[in-house]
XYZ file of C-alpha atoms in Angstrom:
723
model
C 0.000 0.000 0.000
C 2.812 2.398 0.825
C 4.380 1.732 -2.595
C 1.059 2.391 -4.299
C 0.640 5.593 -2.332
C 4.156 6.642 -3.297
C 3.371 6.044 -6.986
C 0.213 8.085 -6.631
C 2.166 10.979 -5.197
C 4.684 10.739 -8.025
C 1.834 11.102 -10.497
C 0.460 14.093 -8.611
C 3.913 15.637 -8.469
C 4.379 15.146 -12.205
C 1.090 16.884 -12.869
C 2.061 19.796 -10.640
C 5.347 20.166 -12.498
C 3.739 20.265 -15.926
C 0.414 22.029 -15.477
C -0.945 25.073 -13.740
C -2.824 24.072 -10.605
C -4.784 26.661 -8.697
C -3.399 27.215 -5.217
C -5.697 27.393 -2.227
C -3.144 27.008 0.571
C -3.691 23.308 1.231
C -0.053 22.447 0.482
C 1.182 24.844 3.171
C 4.973 25.292 3.020
C 5.375 21.879 1.346
C 4.255 23.091 -2.081
C 7.208 21.639 -3.994
C 6.594 23.808 -7.068
C 9.082 23.667 -9.939
C 12.466 25.296 -9.306
C 13.478 27.943 -11.801
C 16.730 28.142 -13.795
C 19.618 28.115 -13.082
C 18.873 26.517 -9.700
C 17.064 23.524 -11.194
C 20.100 22.330 -13.152
C 22.385 22.799 -10.155
C 20.097 20.855 -7.856
C 19.611 17.985 -10.317
C 23.345 17.384 -10.211
C 23.061 16.843 -6.458
C 20.153 14.363 -6.558
C 21.094 11.869 -9.252
C 20.210 8.832 -7.159
C 18.724 8.007 -3.773
C 20.364 5.478 -1.478
C 17.631 4.824 1.089
C 16.949 1.635 3.060
C 13.610 0.195 4.057
C 12.603 1.531 7.444
C 12.910 5.109 6.256
C 9.748 4.935 4.167
C 8.335 8.293 5.218
C 11.615 10.053 4.443
C 12.036 8.224 1.136
C 8.473 8.966 0.040
C 8.836 12.648 0.964
C 12.094 12.901 -0.939
C 10.527 11.349 -4.039
C 7.474 13.585 -3.833
C 9.617 16.702 -3.451
C 12.108 16.003 -6.233
C 9.343 15.251 -8.721
C 7.633 18.536 -7.869
C 10.726 20.692 -7.492
C 12.989 19.251 -10.175
C 10.722 17.189 -12.410
C 12.779 14.051 -11.788
C 12.438 10.866 -9.797
C 15.977 9.825 -8.895
C 16.513 6.072 -9.084
C 17.029 4.181 -5.853
C 20.145 2.165 -5.135
C 21.672 0.183 -2.289
C 25.097 1.774 -2.593
C 26.505 4.990 -4.024
C 27.254 4.464 -7.684
C 27.471 7.951 -9.166
C 28.172 11.568 -8.338
C 25.230 13.394 -6.833
C 23.856 10.564 -4.732
C 21.779 11.347 -1.649
C 22.280 8.773 1.093
C 19.846 8.639 3.979
C 19.415 6.262 6.865
C 20.769 5.096 10.202
C 23.890 2.997 10.862
C 21.577 0.071 11.657
C 19.338 0.394 8.612
C 21.823 1.493 5.950
C 25.088 -0.278 5.101
C 26.086 2.851 3.195
C 25.757 4.940 6.374
C 27.310 2.259 8.586
C 30.496 2.091 6.559
C 31.090 5.819 7.088
C 31.605 5.245 10.850
C 29.990 8.545 11.787
C 29.901 9.673 15.403
C 26.171 10.194 15.949
C 26.112 9.701 19.701
C 25.393 13.350 20.546
C 22.375 13.502 18.226
C 19.984 11.544 20.422
C 16.977 9.930 18.762
C 15.753 12.979 16.869
C 18.887 14.760 15.697
C 20.583 14.372 12.332
C 23.621 15.307 10.284
C 23.647 16.495 6.680
C 27.070 16.486 5.070
C 28.718 16.823 1.714
C 31.095 13.873 1.507
C 32.818 11.507 -0.885
C 31.617 7.934 -0.789
C 33.478 5.294 -2.769
C 35.031 8.037 -4.796
C 31.761 9.738 -5.628
C 30.424 13.104 -4.509
C 27.414 12.569 -2.244
C 25.153 14.186 0.335
C 24.349 12.148 3.419
C 21.415 12.488 5.811
C 22.201 10.335 8.830
C 20.570 9.856 12.224
C 20.058 7.320 14.973
C 16.384 6.725 14.164
C 13.963 6.835 11.278
C 12.424 9.963 12.823
C 15.794 11.704 12.835
C 16.279 10.724 9.191
C 12.861 12.185 8.369
C 13.691 15.463 10.120
C 16.987 15.627 8.246
C 15.243 14.942 4.954
C 12.837 17.809 5.511
C 15.815 20.056 6.309
C 17.568 19.025 3.093
C 14.382 19.703 1.097
C 14.048 23.074 2.806
C 17.443 23.985 1.353
C 16.091 23.295 -2.124
C 12.870 25.171 -1.445
C 14.723 28.288 -0.260
C 17.419 28.133 -2.978
C 20.352 27.431 -0.677
C 23.597 25.974 -2.064
C 24.056 22.220 -1.590
C 27.816 21.973 -1.800
C 29.980 21.942 1.339
C 27.122 21.017 3.692
C 28.121 20.557 7.349
C 24.840 20.591 9.254
C 24.221 19.008 12.633
C 20.889 19.547 14.356
C 19.214 18.239 17.492
C 16.082 19.620 19.163
C 16.705 21.795 22.202
C 13.284 20.867 23.618
C 12.097 17.283 23.991
C 8.287 17.614 23.882
C 7.081 19.882 21.078
C 3.330 19.583 21.245
C 0.265 21.022 19.556
C -2.755 21.440 21.837
C -5.967 21.039 19.858
C -8.933 22.641 21.598
C -11.187 20.362 19.555
C -14.448 19.037 20.969
C -16.049 15.667 20.357
C -19.003 17.362 18.608
C -16.669 18.650 15.886
C -16.470 22.243 17.115
C -13.213 23.957 18.005
C -13.013 26.317 20.956
C -11.205 29.473 19.854
C -10.937 27.997 16.382
C -11.108 30.281 13.352
C -10.504 27.797 10.526
C -13.736 25.839 10.508
C -14.575 22.684 12.412
C -12.280 20.035 13.803
C -10.117 18.056 11.408
C -10.816 14.941 13.518
C -13.929 13.232 12.173
C -14.786 11.285 15.301
C -17.911 9.826 13.731
C -16.023 8.088 10.917
C -13.023 7.096 12.988
C -11.537 4.534 13.466
C -12.688 2.892 10.234
C -12.211 5.798 7.823
C -8.912 7.648 7.899
C -9.097 10.928 6.016
C -5.943 11.431 3.887
C -5.750 14.852 5.500
C -4.496 13.180 8.690
C -1.318 12.065 6.987
C -0.824 15.494 5.416
C -1.214 16.982 8.890
C 1.466 14.613 10.176
C 3.792 15.489 7.285
C 3.399 19.205 7.976
C 4.060 18.757 11.698
C 7.087 16.547 11.129
C 8.529 19.017 8.627
C 8.924 21.566 11.441
C 9.820 19.141 14.212
C 6.518 18.869 16.096
C 6.479 15.482 17.819
C 3.228 15.430 19.783
C -0.427 16.327 19.489
C -3.148 16.605 22.131
C -6.280 15.601 20.269
C -8.991 17.086 22.480
C -9.887 20.274 24.309
C -8.361 21.162 27.680
C -11.955 21.665 28.824
C -12.132 17.926 28.476
C -15.057 15.596 27.984
C -14.644 12.384 29.984
C -16.046 10.425 27.021
C -12.700 10.876 25.272
C -11.340 8.266 27.708
C -14.016 5.645 26.962
C -13.156 2.601 24.799
C -14.831 3.814 21.572
C -12.936 7.089 21.594
C -9.680 5.466 22.649
C -9.957 3.225 19.585
C -10.405 6.345 17.461
C -7.339 7.954 19.043
C -5.388 4.753 18.420
C -6.283 4.926 14.723
C -4.880 8.454 14.524
C -1.772 7.334 16.411
C -1.133 4.703 13.732
C -1.201 7.389 11.048
C 1.094 9.701 13.011
C 3.622 7.098 14.189
C 5.759 6.984 10.999
C 6.163 10.747 11.338
C 7.484 10.656 14.904
C 4.310 12.142 16.415
C 2.894 10.875 19.702
C -0.742 11.198 20.665
C -1.720 12.817 23.981
C -5.163 13.311 25.497
C -6.667 15.938 27.745
C -7.963 14.118 30.817
C -10.976 15.270 32.786
C -10.133 15.122 36.467
C -13.595 13.888 37.436
C -13.587 11.002 34.945
C -13.620 8.322 37.705
C -17.060 9.580 38.707
C -18.384 10.485 35.261
C -17.439 7.302 33.398
C -16.033 5.059 36.130
C -18.952 4.852 38.500
C -16.931 5.954 41.534
C -18.295 8.268 44.195
C -15.171 10.443 44.339
C -12.233 11.650 42.286
C -10.046 12.433 45.301
C -6.435 11.991 44.110
C -5.409 10.401 47.403
C -8.212 7.851 47.360
C -6.897 4.324 46.711
C -9.877 3.355 44.579
C -9.403 6.441 42.403
C -5.697 5.697 42.004
C -6.476 2.123 40.946
C -9.051 3.381 38.448
C -6.529 5.651 36.770
C -3.900 2.871 36.673
C -6.380 0.574 34.927
C -7.372 3.344 32.517
C -3.731 4.049 31.639
C -3.091 0.316 31.140
C -6.049 0.243 28.758
C -4.715 3.224 26.795
C -1.241 1.751 26.382
C -2.649 -1.547 25.149
C -4.210 0.417 22.320
C -1.509 3.097 21.886
C 1.879 1.673 22.955
C 3.637 5.008 22.433
C 0.956 7.159 24.059
C 2.565 10.417 25.224
C 0.503 11.146 28.327
C -2.121 13.523 29.670
C -2.725 17.257 29.509
C -4.778 18.374 32.513
C -6.639 21.573 33.263
C -7.890 21.494 36.847
C -9.455 23.931 39.290
C -9.564 26.700 36.732
C -12.666 28.342 35.298
C -14.922 25.843 36.988
C -13.085 22.701 35.901
C -12.916 19.924 38.521
C -9.608 19.326 40.255
C -7.771 18.291 43.402
C -8.725 21.428 45.316
C -12.297 20.136 45.325
C -10.983 17.667 47.913
C -8.654 20.060 49.767
C -5.687 18.603 47.869
C -2.914 20.479 46.077
C -2.065 20.725 42.401
C 0.911 18.484 43.130
C -1.401 15.845 44.597
C -3.503 15.985 41.454
C -0.618 15.889 38.988
C 1.149 13.103 40.849
C -1.983 10.950 40.656
C -1.633 10.842 36.871
C 2.149 10.704 36.998
C 2.130 7.504 39.049
C -0.171 5.777 36.567
C 1.893 6.903 33.556
C 5.392 6.376 34.953
C 5.682 2.636 34.155
C 5.128 3.508 30.492
C 7.372 6.605 30.501
C 4.346 8.820 29.892
C 4.189 12.379 31.166
C 1.681 14.770 32.690
C 1.386 18.305 31.356
C -0.361 20.129 34.208
C -1.617 23.570 33.215
C -0.739 26.499 35.462
C -3.524 28.640 34.004
C -5.600 28.790 37.160
C -7.850 31.279 38.784
C -10.331 30.400 41.433
C -14.051 31.001 41.733
C -13.433 33.654 44.354
C -12.047 36.924 43.079
C -8.879 38.509 44.319
C -7.392 41.942 43.825
C -5.169 40.894 40.944
C -5.702 37.737 38.934
C -2.169 38.075 37.556
C -0.815 36.951 40.922
C -2.747 33.738 41.416
C -0.769 31.107 39.491
C 2.491 32.172 41.151
C 0.893 32.181 44.596
C -0.535 28.688 44.083
C 2.392 26.943 42.424
C 5.646 28.349 43.825
C 5.040 26.800 47.281
C 4.766 23.424 45.501
C 8.192 23.622 43.836
C 9.923 20.269 44.218
C 6.728 18.425 45.145
C 5.778 17.286 41.636
C 6.738 13.837 40.353
C 9.663 13.558 37.952
C 7.391 12.995 34.923
C 5.302 16.144 35.457
C 5.747 19.218 33.265
C 4.078 22.385 34.529
C 2.590 24.041 31.440
C 2.769 27.836 31.841
C 1.342 30.472 29.488
C 3.797 33.030 28.154
C 2.223 35.765 30.317
C 0.435 35.900 33.666
C -3.018 36.793 32.311
C -4.085 35.128 29.091
C -2.365 35.205 25.676
C -2.730 38.977 25.336
C -1.185 40.851 22.374
C 1.621 41.754 24.770
C 2.379 40.634 28.314
C 5.544 40.523 30.372
C 6.760 36.969 30.884
C 4.963 34.869 33.447
C 6.709 35.270 36.823
C 6.693 31.480 37.289
C 9.530 31.215 34.777
C 12.695 31.076 36.827
C 10.799 30.875 40.132
C 10.495 27.061 40.297
C 14.010 25.635 39.812
C 13.009 22.163 41.060
C 10.073 21.806 38.664
C 10.337 21.480 34.869
C 8.267 24.193 33.186
C 7.045 24.115 29.616
C 5.965 27.223 27.742
C 2.416 27.415 26.377
C 1.744 29.881 23.566
C -1.338 30.448 21.474
C -1.115 29.875 17.736
C -4.809 30.454 17.160
C -5.295 34.217 17.299
C -8.008 34.512 19.949
C -6.964 38.058 20.885
C -5.233 39.074 17.664
C -7.882 39.406 15.004
C -8.876 35.761 14.627
C -7.918 34.481 11.158
C -8.527 37.688 9.183
C -5.835 39.937 10.679
C -2.320 39.456 9.348
C -0.358 39.120 12.599
C 2.862 37.113 12.491
C 3.327 35.589 15.931
C 6.934 34.487 15.533
C 8.014 37.856 16.925
C 5.714 37.399 19.937
C 7.146 33.937 20.634
C 10.689 35.233 20.253
C 9.969 38.102 22.651
C 8.557 35.701 25.238
C 11.426 33.244 24.865
C 14.022 36.003 25.065
C 12.584 37.616 28.211
C 15.389 37.617 30.794
C 14.004 36.450 34.129
C 17.313 37.303 35.880
C 16.488 34.313 38.095
C 20.143 33.313 38.194
C 21.598 36.609 37.106
C 21.757 38.003 33.563
C 21.104 35.631 30.667
C 18.441 33.648 32.505
C 15.998 33.793 29.618
C 12.696 31.961 29.429
C 14.213 29.914 26.604
C 16.867 28.636 29.016
C 14.220 27.796 31.582
C 12.219 25.667 29.181
C 15.163 23.988 27.420
C 16.372 22.820 30.825
C 19.755 24.509 30.693
C 19.077 27.082 33.438
C 18.081 24.640 36.171
C 19.401 21.351 34.803
C 15.989 19.852 34.027
C 15.972 16.914 31.624
C 12.217 16.899 30.964
C 11.482 19.823 28.643
C 8.556 20.981 26.565
C 6.788 23.694 24.606
C 3.113 23.694 23.681
C 1.130 25.678 21.144
C -2.666 26.001 21.015
C -3.343 24.954 17.442
C -4.943 27.158 14.805
C -5.784 24.200 12.571
C -9.276 23.482 11.309
C -11.183 21.892 8.445
C -10.716 24.867 6.086
C -8.831 23.914 2.935
C -6.009 26.265 3.896
C -5.852 24.664 7.374
C -5.618 27.871 9.420
C -8.309 30.176 8.080
C -5.918 32.437 6.182
C -2.708 32.073 4.235
C -0.529 34.096 6.574
C -1.782 32.320 9.686
C 0.026 29.242 8.416
C 3.234 31.080 9.289
C 2.321 30.943 12.984
C 2.021 27.149 12.938
C 5.358 27.048 11.129
C 7.038 29.486 13.528
C 5.844 27.562 16.560
C 7.373 24.330 15.309
C 10.692 25.887 14.358
C 11.017 27.757 17.686
C 9.966 24.709 19.694
C 12.831 22.846 18.000
C 15.239 25.695 18.756
C 13.887 28.382 21.109
C 16.969 30.515 20.453
C 16.283 30.818 16.706
C 15.448 34.062 14.909
C 11.817 34.773 14.095
C 13.030 36.820 11.130
C 14.932 33.888 9.645
C 11.924 31.645 10.222
C 9.576 34.129 8.543
C 11.851 34.337 5.514
C 11.981 30.541 5.222
C 8.214 30.345 5.367
C 7.744 33.171 2.853
C 10.081 31.556 0.338
C 8.562 28.094 0.743
C 4.947 29.266 0.768
C 4.933 31.973 -1.894
C 8.056 32.850 -3.859
C 11.837 33.088 -3.747
C 11.794 36.256 -5.825
C 13.419 38.945 -3.690
C 10.937 41.452 -5.109
C 8.297 39.518 -3.207
C 10.295 38.251 -0.242
C 11.615 41.588 1.021
C 8.304 43.499 1.195
C 6.301 40.493 2.401
C 8.858 39.831 5.124
C 8.735 43.470 6.213
C 4.942 43.265 6.473
C 5.133 40.190 8.665
C 7.845 41.411 11.003
C 6.001 44.605 11.950
C 2.498 43.147 11.994
C 2.357 42.007 15.609
C 3.591 45.365 16.916
C 0.932 47.038 14.791
C -1.741 44.835 16.369
C -0.494 45.753 19.832
C -0.723 49.411 18.840
C -4.296 49.342 17.557
C -5.544 46.990 20.309
C -3.621 47.303 23.587
C -0.685 49.731 23.493
C 1.700 50.648 26.324
C 0.958 47.567 28.415
C -2.829 47.616 28.319
C -4.581 44.246 28.175
C -7.978 42.553 28.001
C -9.811 45.367 26.242
C -11.807 43.036 23.977
C -15.525 42.360 24.043
C -16.673 39.655 26.442
C -17.320 36.056 25.477
C -16.260 35.857 21.850
C -13.401 38.374 22.285
C -14.161 39.867 18.878
C -13.632 43.602 18.685
C -13.097 46.279 21.353
C -15.095 46.491 24.557
C -13.101 48.570 27.055
C -16.343 49.932 28.543
C -18.002 46.560 29.228
C -18.674 45.932 32.909
C -21.061 43.968 35.078
C -21.737 40.260 34.819
C -20.882 37.549 37.345
C -17.214 38.477 37.795
C -15.268 41.713 37.634
C -12.212 39.896 36.257
C -14.221 38.950 33.166
C -14.494 42.645 32.258
C -11.963 45.067 30.731
C -12.220 47.759 33.460
C -10.754 45.240 35.911
C -7.570 45.379 33.828
C -7.277 48.933 32.536
C -8.605 50.733 35.679
C -9.155 53.908 33.656
C -10.764 56.832 35.495
C -10.734 60.616 35.412
C -7.205 60.672 36.836
C -5.486 58.174 34.597
C -5.174 54.609 33.367
C -3.359 51.356 34.081
C -3.254 48.523 36.607
C -1.227 49.304 39.717
C 0.891 46.219 40.293
C 3.652 48.127 42.084
C 4.455 47.620 45.757
C 1.818 50.220 46.536
C -0.759 48.299 44.526
C -1.204 44.528 44.153
C 2.571 44.043 44.500
C 2.668 41.638 41.551
C 6.117 43.100 40.826
C 7.425 41.165 43.839
C 6.892 37.893 41.977
C 9.789 38.690 39.654
C 13.482 38.425 40.503
C 14.587 41.379 42.700
C 16.330 43.355 39.918
C 13.238 43.076 37.710
C 10.938 43.836 40.637
C 12.844 47.031 41.316
C 12.723 48.017 37.655
C 9.014 47.269 37.218
C 8.167 49.023 40.477
C 9.404 52.360 39.130
C 7.425 53.820 36.208
C 10.505 55.748 35.095
C 12.448 52.483 34.731
C 9.649 50.271 33.442
C 9.887 49.673 29.671
C 7.093 51.666 28.069
C 5.722 48.544 26.386
C 4.813 47.297 29.905
C 4.093 50.677 31.491
C 0.345 50.379 32.039
C 0.634 46.721 32.924
C 2.431 47.698 36.132
C 1.320 51.283 36.812
C -1.777 53.452 37.075
C -0.607 56.821 35.761
C -2.049 60.243 35.098
C -3.263 61.037 31.600
C -0.695 63.845 31.691
C 2.229 61.639 32.740
C 5.229 62.609 30.552
C 6.854 59.880 28.461
C 10.288 59.664 26.871
C 8.944 61.065 23.595
C 7.987 64.296 25.355
C 4.322 63.522 24.821
C 1.812 63.056 27.603
C 0.448 59.576 28.258
C -2.840 60.539 26.610
C -1.158 61.873 23.499
C 1.109 58.813 23.353
C -1.888 56.493 23.501
C -3.501 58.347 20.604
C -0.255 58.131 18.656
C 0.093 54.357 19.210
C -3.496 53.591 18.305
C -3.162 55.668 15.136
C 0.217 54.164 14.226
C -1.286 50.689 14.332
C -3.981 51.642 11.841
C -1.420 53.346 9.606
C 0.685 50.180 9.521
C -2.252 48.071 8.357
C -3.044 50.651 5.708
C 0.569 50.442 4.546
C 0.403 46.635 4.431
C -2.586 46.878 2.110
C -0.667 49.153 -0.228
C 2.376 46.891 -0.161
C 0.367 43.762 -0.820
C -1.353 45.404 -3.784
C 2.048 45.661 -5.497
C 2.782 41.941 -5.084
C 0.147 40.527 -7.425
C 2.713 39.537 -10.094
C 4.387 37.119 -7.668
C 1.330 35.376 -6.141
C -1.351 33.123 -7.603
C -4.688 34.841 -8.075
C -6.653 32.879 -5.457
C -4.319 33.440 -2.534
C -3.674 37.024 -3.578
C -7.404 37.799 -3.639
C -8.030 36.182 -0.253
C -5.214 38.100 1.427
C -6.323 41.322 -0.235
C -9.830 40.891 1.180
C -8.575 40.020 4.646
C -6.291 43.051 4.768
C -9.312 45.209 3.954
C -11.131 43.637 6.902
C -8.100 44.200 9.093
C -7.879 47.905 8.259
C -11.585 48.382 8.940
C -11.362 46.564 12.264
C -8.094 48.223 13.279
C -9.823 51.558 12.797
C -12.776 50.236 14.842
C -10.426 49.251 17.658
C -8.685 52.623 17.569
C -11.772 54.785 17.436
C -13.884 52.834 19.923
C -11.097 52.537 22.493
C -10.071 56.163 22.250
C -13.688 57.359 22.330
C -14.136 55.538 25.618
C -10.849 56.644 27.158
C -11.476 60.249 26.097
C -14.840 60.131 27.860
C -12.860 59.551 31.064
C -9.766 61.643 30.418
C -11.487 64.716 28.997
C -8.324 65.442 26.978
C -8.507 66.738 23.411
C -6.950 64.846 20.528
C -3.437 66.082 19.763
C -2.934 68.113 16.612
C -2.757 66.002 13.471
C -4.775 63.057 14.847
C -8.381 62.616 13.805
C -11.017 61.983 16.470
C -13.209 58.849 16.286
C -15.596 58.726 13.374
C -18.601 57.965 15.598
C -19.871 58.691 19.069
C -19.018 56.373 21.939
C -22.635 55.297 22.241
C -22.530 53.975 18.686
C -19.540 51.762 19.461
C -21.125 50.572 22.686
C -24.232 49.504 20.787
C -22.362 47.161 18.421
C -23.263 43.528 19.079
C -21.697 40.462 17.445
C -23.303 37.457 19.180
C -22.296 34.995 16.468
C -18.605 35.727 16.222
C -16.669 32.567 15.348
C -14.577 30.423 17.610
C -16.744 30.169 20.682
C -19.615 27.728 20.031
C -21.831 27.237 23.046
C -19.611 29.242 25.383
C -21.163 32.691 25.442
C -22.168 32.316 29.085
C -18.573 31.736 30.226
C -16.571 34.549 28.653
C -12.999 33.564 29.475
C -13.138 29.806 29.489
C -9.941 28.352 28.075
């Protein structure tokens, strides 16, 4: 069957090389469109034959698919190098050709690889060698990326290993086919047809993930349904695991803490109850019989109404260790989310996770990863790093970022998140002095942790283009590349993606790259500048709603976060306020406690300041806010103009879609600017500075806008911040 599938892909590749096929984004960055002269001739001289053993089927099939599409050739396979330009791939155990080279691959682990230009039996060759078939596959995708981005193939000396062990997508997909905070259609998992029917899309998903080094996927929502742990759904998960296994991807499941009661017939879910512990051991045994390489559980507990150990006066460590004990015999792990806030309100929700988890440092089992969002609130356009990073040296922490753009314009706004991830990873916690970055916390190097991880909340749905828009694919790509190497450059990653997804023509690459690199800062400007946060409308989070108040909880409303009044604006987290600054290392605490020392991008996160507070620009705080909001809109307007000049380099379908979405983005950026400033002006009483237009409409008009059917939040309108 695999050979037949490979032949089918060769036929498809041949068609794509000889005929014009409309592009809709389905192929992502693995388009494999024909290489132009003179690169094509150069590359053909480097891929004259393929020396690939059995056992590397996924890598061999990908190589064949790519060379047919890129170069219009299908290099013959051989068992040994017999001509110049051979590509040799495999492991020392699977490939005699690799074994006879006596390479030192010990430092690569099971996922690393080497790519080298070398002479084999007197012939010029390129080798892709690793200790496992997965490593070979990763190396093959790297080699193909060189072709896709027009890199030279001579004198290759590449050695790569992932800096982070668990690189996991979190799908917030529900069993009914909906996706919480999903903006690309319904779930790609067709639970009704599984396990019998396996949509070919599942394998394409696995290929895309493997191409950027993702090695795990959580299939179901963190707001878990206990039914996902029942035998019928475990069989469905096992079917997906069989598809993903050749691509090095492990399946994980979100576990509902109260499952022993809901599907097990027990009267309690107390983590210290012996009957509960036995139930979870039996459930884990059942899972591993079906999925021998099951990765483990993701757990959200005692947050936003979810059940958890605190329901029984137990700690988060007690809860996590319950699962850890059941998984340990199989080397499975627990990813325990630190996104918690209790039913009772406190003065500053930003403090709660730190207050709950830091006292538990060192009390979690060895196979527990504490999954921490990049900031202390909730995936906002900009937040300072979560204070937990660096504060729990005895507990492995994994970073959780959001790929789906819940707070950044859904799928229609062009916002490249690689720069956000890079900013979060590069944040210096100063936990052990300078150069104690978040990236060093999560890769284990700062505290010597061996269990490491990074998670991304997926933006993938059933839309043909996977992510709802063409440019949102770049965020999936950037997550994978930065999870592999959290010290990489988001600029380099964006350029790779641009070249692979659209064009290598510098007349396209340079302006498109410039658009992407400034897009996130523009979104911060027109949504939440100078450290503001949570200004969106309640429930669906679509559009501005800084004025919205009331409801069951103050911390589900924007005024709780911006604290704007006649005097000024901003949340006081200084020592004189909630004292959230004290949760950072002392040098950072001292810096953030002083508004004159606080970076302006975090200013209103930590301080409540007068509208007339002078900033470094010489402008007052009010005037600076107006400037930032207006600058964000101007940037989107400039992106539209830039994109309009790029039509000659992009297929008509993807060009038209992006053109339309940029028009939506400019309209909504202006909406954000005008509505937010109209509200803040109603409190500040300050006039607009010269040269800046006032809002187009009255505040009451913006307050009257209602969008009850905004996408991404099916059935959740009564619980505004549930994720």
